[in-house]
mmCIF file with all atom_site columns, C-alpha atoms in Angstrom:
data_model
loop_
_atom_site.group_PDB
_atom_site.id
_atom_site.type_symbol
_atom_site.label_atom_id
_atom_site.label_alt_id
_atom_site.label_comp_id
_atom_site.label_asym_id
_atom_site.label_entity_id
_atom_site.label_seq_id
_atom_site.pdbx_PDB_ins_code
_atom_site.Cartn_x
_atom_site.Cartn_y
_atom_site.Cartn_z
_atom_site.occupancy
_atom_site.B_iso_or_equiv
_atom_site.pdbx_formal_charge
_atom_site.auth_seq_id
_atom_site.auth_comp_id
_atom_site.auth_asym_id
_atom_site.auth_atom_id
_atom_site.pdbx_PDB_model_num
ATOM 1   C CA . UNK A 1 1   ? 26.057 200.115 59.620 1.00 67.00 ? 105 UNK A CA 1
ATOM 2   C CA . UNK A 1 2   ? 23.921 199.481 62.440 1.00 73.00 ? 106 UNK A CA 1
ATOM 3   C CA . UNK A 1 3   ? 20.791 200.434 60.757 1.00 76.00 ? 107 UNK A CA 1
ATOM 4   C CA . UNK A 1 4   ? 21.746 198.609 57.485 1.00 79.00 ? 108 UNK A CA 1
ATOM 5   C CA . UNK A 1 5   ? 21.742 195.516 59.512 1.00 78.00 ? 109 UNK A CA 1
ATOM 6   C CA . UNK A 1 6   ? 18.206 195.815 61.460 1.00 82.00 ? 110 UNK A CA 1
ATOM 7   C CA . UNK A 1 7   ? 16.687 197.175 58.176 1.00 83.00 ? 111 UNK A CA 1
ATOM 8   C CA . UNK A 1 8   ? 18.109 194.369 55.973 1.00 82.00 ? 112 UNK A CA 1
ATOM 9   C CA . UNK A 1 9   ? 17.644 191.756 58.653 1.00 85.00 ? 113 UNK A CA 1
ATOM 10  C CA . UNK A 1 10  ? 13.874 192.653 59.273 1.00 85.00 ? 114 UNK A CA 1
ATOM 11  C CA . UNK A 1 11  ? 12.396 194.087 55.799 1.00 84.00 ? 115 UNK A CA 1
ATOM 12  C CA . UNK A 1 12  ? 14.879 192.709 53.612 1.00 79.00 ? 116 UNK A CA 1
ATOM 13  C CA . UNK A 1 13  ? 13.977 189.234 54.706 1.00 80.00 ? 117 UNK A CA 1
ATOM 14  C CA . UNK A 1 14  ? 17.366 188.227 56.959 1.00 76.00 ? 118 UNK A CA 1
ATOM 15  C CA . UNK A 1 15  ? 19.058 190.620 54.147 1.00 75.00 ? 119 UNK A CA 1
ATOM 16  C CA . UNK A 1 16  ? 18.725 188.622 51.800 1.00 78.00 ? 120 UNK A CA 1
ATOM 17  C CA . UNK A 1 17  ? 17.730 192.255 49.839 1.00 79.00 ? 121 UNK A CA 1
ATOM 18  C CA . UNK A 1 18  ? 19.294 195.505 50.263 1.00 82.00 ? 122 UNK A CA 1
ATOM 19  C CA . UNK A 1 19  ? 16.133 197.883 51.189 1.00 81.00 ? 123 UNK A CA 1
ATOM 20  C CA . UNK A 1 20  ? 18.399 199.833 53.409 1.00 80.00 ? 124 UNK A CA 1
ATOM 21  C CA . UNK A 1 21  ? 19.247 202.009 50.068 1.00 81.00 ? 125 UNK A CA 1
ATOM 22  C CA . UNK A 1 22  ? 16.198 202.444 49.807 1.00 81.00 ? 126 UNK A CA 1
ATOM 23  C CA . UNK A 1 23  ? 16.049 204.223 53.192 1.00 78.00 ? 127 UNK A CA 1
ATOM 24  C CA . UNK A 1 24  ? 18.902 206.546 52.166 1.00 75.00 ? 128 UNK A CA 1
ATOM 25  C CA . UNK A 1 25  ? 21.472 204.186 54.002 1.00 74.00 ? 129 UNK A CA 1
ATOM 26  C CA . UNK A 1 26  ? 23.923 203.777 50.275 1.00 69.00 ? 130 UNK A CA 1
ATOM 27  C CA . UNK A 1 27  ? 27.206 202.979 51.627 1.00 68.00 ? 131 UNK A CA 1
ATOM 28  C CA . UNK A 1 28  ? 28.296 200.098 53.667 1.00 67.00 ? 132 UNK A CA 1
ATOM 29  C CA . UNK A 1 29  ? 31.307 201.360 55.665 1.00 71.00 ? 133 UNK A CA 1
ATOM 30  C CA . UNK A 1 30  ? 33.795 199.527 57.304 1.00 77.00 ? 134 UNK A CA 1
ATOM 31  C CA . UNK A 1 31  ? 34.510 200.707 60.904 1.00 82.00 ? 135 UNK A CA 1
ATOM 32  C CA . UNK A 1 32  ? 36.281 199.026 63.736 1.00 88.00 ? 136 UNK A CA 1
ATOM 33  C CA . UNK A 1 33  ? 36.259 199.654 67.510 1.00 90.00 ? 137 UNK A CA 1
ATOM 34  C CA . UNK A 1 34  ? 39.094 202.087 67.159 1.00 92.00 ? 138 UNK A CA 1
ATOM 35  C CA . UNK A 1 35  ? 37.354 204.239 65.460 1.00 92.00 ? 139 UNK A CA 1
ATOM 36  C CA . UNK A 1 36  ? 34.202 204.092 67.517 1.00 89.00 ? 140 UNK A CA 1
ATOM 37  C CA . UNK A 1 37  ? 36.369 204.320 70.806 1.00 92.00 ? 141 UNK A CA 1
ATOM 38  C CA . UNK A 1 38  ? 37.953 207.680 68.972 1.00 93.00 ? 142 UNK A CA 1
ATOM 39  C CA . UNK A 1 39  ? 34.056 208.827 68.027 1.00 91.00 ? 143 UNK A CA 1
ATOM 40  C CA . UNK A 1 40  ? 33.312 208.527 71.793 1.00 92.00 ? 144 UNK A CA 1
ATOM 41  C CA . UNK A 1 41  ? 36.425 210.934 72.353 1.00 93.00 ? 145 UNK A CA 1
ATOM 42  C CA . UNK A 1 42  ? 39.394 208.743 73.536 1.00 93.00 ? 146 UNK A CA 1
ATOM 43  C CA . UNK A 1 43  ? 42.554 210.065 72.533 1.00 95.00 ? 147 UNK A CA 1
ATOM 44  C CA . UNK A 1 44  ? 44.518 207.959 70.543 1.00 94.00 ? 148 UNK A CA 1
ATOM 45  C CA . UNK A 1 45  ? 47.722 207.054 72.952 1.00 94.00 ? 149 UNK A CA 1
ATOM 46  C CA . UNK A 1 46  ? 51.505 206.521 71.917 1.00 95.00 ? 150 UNK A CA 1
ATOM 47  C CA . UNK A 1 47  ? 52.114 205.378 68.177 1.00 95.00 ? 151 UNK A CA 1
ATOM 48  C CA . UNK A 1 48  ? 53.988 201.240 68.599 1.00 93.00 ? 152 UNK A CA 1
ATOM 49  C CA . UNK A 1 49  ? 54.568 198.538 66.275 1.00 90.00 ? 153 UNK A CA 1
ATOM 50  C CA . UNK A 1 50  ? 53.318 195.453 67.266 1.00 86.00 ? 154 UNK A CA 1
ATOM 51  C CA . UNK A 1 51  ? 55.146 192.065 66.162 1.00 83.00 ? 155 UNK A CA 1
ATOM 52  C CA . UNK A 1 52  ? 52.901 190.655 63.152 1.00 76.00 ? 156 UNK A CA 1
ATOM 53  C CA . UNK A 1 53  ? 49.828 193.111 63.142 1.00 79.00 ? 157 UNK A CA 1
ATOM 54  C CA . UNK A 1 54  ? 51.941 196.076 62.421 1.00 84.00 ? 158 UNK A CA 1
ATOM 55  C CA . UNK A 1 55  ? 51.630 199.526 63.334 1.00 90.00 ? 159 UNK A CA 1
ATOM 56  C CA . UNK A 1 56  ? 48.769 200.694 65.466 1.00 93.00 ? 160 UNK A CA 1
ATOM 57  C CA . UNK A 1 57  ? 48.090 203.198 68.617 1.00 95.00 ? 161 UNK A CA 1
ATOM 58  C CA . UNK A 1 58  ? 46.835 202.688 72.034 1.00 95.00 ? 162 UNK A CA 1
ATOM 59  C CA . UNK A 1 59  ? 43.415 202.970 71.473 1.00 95.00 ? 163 UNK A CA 1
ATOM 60  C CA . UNK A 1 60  ? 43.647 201.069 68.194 1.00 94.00 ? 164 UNK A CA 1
ATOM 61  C CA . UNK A 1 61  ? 44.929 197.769 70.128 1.00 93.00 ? 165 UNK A CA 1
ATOM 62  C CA . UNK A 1 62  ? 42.422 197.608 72.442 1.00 93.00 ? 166 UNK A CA 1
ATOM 63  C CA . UNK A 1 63  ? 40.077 198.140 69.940 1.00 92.00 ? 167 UNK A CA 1
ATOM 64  C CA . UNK A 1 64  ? 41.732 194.989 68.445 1.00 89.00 ? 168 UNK A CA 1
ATOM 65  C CA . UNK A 1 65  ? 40.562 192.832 71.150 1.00 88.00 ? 169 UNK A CA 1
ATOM 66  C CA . UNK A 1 66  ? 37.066 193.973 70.524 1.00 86.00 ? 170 UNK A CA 1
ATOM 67  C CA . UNK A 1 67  ? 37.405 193.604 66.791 1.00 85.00 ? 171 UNK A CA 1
ATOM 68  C CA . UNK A 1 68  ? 38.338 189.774 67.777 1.00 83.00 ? 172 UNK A CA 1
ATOM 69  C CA . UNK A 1 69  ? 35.318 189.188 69.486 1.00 81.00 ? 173 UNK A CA 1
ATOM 70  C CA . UNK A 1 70  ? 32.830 190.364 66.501 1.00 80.00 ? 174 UNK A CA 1
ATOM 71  C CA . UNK A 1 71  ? 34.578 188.187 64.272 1.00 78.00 ? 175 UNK A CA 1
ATOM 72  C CA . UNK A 1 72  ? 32.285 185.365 62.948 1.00 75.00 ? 176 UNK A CA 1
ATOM 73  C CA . UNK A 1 73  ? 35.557 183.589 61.952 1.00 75.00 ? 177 UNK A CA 1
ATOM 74  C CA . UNK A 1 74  ? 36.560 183.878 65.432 1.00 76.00 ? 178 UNK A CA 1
ATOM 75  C CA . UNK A 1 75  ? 33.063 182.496 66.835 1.00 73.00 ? 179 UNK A CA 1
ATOM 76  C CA . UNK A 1 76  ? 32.884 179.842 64.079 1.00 74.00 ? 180 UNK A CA 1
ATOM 77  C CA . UNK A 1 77  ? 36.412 178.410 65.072 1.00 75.00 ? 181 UNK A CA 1
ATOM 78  C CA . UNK A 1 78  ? 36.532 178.908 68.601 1.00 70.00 ? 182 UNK A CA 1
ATOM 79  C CA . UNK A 1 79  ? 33.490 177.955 70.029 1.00 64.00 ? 183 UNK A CA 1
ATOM 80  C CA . UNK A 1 80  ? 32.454 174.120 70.648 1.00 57.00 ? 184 UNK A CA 1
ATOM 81  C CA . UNK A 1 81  ? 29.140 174.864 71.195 1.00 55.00 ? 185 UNK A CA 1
ATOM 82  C CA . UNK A 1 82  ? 28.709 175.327 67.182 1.00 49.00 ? 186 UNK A CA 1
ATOM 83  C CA . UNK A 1 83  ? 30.543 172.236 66.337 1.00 48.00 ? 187 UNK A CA 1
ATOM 84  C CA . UNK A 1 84  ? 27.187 170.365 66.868 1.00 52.00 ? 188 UNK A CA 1
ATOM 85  C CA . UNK A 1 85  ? 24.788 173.205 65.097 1.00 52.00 ? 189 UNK A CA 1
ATOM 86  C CA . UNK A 1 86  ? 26.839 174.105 62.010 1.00 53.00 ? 190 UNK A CA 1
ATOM 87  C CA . UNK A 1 87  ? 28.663 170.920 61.401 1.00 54.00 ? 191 UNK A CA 1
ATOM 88  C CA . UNK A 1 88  ? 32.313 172.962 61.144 1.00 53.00 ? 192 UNK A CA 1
ATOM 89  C CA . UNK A 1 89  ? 33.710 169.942 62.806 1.00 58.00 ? 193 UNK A CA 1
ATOM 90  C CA . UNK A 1 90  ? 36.753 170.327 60.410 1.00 59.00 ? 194 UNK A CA 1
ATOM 91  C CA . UNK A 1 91  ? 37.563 173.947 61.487 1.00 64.00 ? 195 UNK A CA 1
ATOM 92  C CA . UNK A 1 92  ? 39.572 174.031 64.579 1.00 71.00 ? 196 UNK A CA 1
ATOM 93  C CA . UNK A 1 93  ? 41.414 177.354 66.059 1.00 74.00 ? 197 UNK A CA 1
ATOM 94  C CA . UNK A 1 94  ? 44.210 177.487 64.363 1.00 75.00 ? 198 UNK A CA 1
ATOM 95  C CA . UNK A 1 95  ? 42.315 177.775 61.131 1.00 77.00 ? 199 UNK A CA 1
ATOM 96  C CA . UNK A 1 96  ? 41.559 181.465 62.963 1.00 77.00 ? 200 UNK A CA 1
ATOM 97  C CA . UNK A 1 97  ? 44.897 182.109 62.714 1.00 80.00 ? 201 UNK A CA 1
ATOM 98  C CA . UNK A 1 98  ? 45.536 180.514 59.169 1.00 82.00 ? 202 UNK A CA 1
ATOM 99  C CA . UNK A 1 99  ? 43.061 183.253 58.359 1.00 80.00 ? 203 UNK A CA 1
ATOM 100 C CA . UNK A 1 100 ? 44.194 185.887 59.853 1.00 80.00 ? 204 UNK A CA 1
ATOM 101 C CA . UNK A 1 101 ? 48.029 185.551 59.329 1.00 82.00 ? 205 UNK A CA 1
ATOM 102 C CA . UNK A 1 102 ? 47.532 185.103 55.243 1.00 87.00 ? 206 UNK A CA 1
ATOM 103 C CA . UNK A 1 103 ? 44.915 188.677 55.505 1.00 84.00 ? 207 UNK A CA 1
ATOM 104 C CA . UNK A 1 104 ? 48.194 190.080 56.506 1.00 82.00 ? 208 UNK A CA 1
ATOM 105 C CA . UNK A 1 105 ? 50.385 188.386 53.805 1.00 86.00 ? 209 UNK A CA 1
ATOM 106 C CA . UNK A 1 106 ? 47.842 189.228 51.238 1.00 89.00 ? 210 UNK A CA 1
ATOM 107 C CA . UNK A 1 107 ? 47.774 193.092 52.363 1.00 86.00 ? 211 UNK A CA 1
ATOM 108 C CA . UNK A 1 108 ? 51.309 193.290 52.340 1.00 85.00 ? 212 UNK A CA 1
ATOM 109 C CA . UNK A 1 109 ? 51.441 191.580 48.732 1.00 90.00 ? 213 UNK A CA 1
ATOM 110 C CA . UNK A 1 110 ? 49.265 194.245 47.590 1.00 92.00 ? 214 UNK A CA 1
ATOM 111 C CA . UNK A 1 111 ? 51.143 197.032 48.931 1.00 88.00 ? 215 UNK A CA 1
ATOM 112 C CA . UNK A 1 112 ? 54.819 195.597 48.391 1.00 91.00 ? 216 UNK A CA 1
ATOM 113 C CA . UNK A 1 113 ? 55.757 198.390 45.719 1.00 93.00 ? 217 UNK A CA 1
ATOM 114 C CA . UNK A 1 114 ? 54.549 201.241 47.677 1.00 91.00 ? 218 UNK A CA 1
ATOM 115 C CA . UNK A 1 115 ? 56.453 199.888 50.555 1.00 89.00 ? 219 UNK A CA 1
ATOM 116 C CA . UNK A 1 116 ? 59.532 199.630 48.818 1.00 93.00 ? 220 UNK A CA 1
ATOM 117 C CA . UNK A 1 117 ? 59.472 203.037 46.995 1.00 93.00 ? 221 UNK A CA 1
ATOM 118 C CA . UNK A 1 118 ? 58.817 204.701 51.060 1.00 91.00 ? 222 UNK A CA 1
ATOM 119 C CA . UNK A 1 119 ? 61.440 202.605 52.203 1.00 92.00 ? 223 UNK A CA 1
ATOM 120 C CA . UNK A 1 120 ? 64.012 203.851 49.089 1.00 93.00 ? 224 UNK A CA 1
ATOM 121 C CA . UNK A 1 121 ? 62.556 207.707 49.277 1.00 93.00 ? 225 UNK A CA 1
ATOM 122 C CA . UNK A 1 122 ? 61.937 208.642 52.890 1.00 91.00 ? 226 UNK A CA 1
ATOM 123 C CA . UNK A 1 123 ? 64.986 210.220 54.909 1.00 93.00 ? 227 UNK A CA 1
ATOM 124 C CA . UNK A 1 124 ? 63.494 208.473 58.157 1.00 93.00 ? 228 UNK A CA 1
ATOM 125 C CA . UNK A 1 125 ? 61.387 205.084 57.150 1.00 92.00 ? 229 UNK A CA 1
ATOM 126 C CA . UNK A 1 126 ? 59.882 204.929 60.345 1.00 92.00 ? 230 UNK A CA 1
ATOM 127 C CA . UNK A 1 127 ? 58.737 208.560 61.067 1.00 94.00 ? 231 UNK A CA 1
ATOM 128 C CA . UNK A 1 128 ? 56.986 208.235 57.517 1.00 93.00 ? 232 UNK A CA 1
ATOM 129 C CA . UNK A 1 129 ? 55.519 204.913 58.336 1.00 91.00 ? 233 UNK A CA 1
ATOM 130 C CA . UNK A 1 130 ? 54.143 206.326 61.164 1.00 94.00 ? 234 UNK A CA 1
ATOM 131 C CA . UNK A 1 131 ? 52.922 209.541 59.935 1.00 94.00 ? 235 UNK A CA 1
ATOM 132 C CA . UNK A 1 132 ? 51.050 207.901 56.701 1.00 92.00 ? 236 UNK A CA 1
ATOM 133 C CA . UNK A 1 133 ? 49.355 205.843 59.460 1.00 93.00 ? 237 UNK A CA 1
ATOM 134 C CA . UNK A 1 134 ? 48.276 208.266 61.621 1.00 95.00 ? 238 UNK A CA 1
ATOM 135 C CA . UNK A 1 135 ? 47.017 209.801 58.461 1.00 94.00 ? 239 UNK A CA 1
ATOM 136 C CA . UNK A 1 136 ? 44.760 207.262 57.341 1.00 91.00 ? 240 UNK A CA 1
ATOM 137 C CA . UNK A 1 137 ? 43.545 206.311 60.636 1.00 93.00 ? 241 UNK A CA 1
ATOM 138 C CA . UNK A 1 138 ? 42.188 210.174 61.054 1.00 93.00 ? 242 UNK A CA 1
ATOM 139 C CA . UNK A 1 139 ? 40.817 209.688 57.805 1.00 92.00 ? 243 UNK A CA 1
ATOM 140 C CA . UNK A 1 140 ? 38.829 206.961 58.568 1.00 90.00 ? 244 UNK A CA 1
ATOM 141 C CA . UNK A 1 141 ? 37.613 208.046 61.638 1.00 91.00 ? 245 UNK A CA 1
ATOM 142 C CA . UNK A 1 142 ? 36.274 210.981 59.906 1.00 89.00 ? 246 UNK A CA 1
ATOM 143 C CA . UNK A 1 143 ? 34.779 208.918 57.050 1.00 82.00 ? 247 UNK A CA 1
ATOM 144 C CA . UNK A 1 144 ? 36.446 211.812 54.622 1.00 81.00 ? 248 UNK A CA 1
ATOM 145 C CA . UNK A 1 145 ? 36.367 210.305 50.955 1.00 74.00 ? 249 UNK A CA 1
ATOM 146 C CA . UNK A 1 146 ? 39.783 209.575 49.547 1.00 68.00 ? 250 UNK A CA 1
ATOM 147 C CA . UNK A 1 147 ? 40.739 211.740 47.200 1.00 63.00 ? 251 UNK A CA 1
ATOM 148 C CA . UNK A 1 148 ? 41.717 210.183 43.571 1.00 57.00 ? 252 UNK A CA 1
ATOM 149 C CA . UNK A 1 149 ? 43.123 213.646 42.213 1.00 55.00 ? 253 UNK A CA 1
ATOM 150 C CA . UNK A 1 150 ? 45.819 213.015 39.763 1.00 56.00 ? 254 UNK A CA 1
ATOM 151 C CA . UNK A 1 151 ? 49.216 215.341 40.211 1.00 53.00 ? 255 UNK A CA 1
ATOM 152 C CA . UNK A 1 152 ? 50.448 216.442 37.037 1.00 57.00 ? 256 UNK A CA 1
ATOM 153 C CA . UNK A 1 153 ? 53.435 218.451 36.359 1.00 53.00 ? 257 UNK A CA 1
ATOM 154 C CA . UNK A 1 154 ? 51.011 221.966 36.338 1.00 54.00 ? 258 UNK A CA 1
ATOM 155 C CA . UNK A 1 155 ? 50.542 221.128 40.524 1.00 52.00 ? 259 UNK A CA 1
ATOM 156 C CA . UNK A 1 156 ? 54.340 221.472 40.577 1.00 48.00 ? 260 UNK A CA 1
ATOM 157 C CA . UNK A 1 157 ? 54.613 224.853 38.086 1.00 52.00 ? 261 UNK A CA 1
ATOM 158 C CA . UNK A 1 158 ? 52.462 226.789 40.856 1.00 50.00 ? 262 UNK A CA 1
ATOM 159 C CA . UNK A 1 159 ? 54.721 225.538 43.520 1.00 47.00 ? 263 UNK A CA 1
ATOM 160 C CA . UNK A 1 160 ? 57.713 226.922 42.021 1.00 48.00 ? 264 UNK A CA 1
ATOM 161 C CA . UNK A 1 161 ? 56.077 229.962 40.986 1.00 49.00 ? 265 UNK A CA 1
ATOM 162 C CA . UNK A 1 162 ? 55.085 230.812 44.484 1.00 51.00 ? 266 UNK A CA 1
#
């Protein structure tokens, strides 16, 4: 992501074009400081829930408050010093967490029904909550595609037969 940035920002005048793919540099990827504090080899702590941002580890949440402080939102909405340059005299800090709160409501929205069928088919809700996100997080530190193989009833035939 790093190198799509300087190579957009430099010969893609200020990125305005995409030569990075051009480079061999396809995908953007979304990554986080948790993942790039578990790429430099810290282990990923306890598993906790935290009020509002939901489940996460040890090294996740700190890699929260670094996430925080790349946010343009953030920057844009927290810092006086722009008020003058930009003109955003009408954004104030709270509109940070305006943001922020309806991300949340708008992932949960999204994910409602598989929520609801966990909740309504797991013996122990929480131990599959926190599995699933363990899961995913590993997945995403590993960039591993996701796979879109459908299950039909064949996948269960060789089970039984076994």
């Amino acid at each position: 992501n790093t190198g799509r940035f300087i190579i957009n920002t430099t010969l893609g005048i200020l990125g305005l074009i995409d030569v990075a793919q051009y480079f061999g540099l396809n995908e953007y990827e979304k990554e986080d400081y948790g993942q790039t504090f578990a790429k430099l080899g810290a282990r990923p702590g306890c598993y906790l829930v935290l009020p509002v941002l939901g489940p996460t580890t040890t090294r996740d949440a700190v890699g929260l408050i670094g996430n925080v402080f790349v946010d343009p939102v953030y920057h844009l909405t927290h810092n006086s010093e722009t008020d003058i340059i930009v003109g955003n005299e009408n954004l104030s800090e709270h509109n940070y967490y305006y943001y922020r709160g309806t991300d949340a409501v708008d992932f949960r929205s999204k994910n409602i029904e598989s929520f609801e069928s966990l909740e309504k088919n797991s013996i122990d809700f929480y131990a599959s909550l926190k599995s699933l996100y363990l899961q995913n997080r590993q997945q995403r530190i590993l960039n591993s595609p996701i796979s879109n193989k459908d299950s039909n009833d064949s996948d269960w035939e060789e089970i039984d037969n076994q």
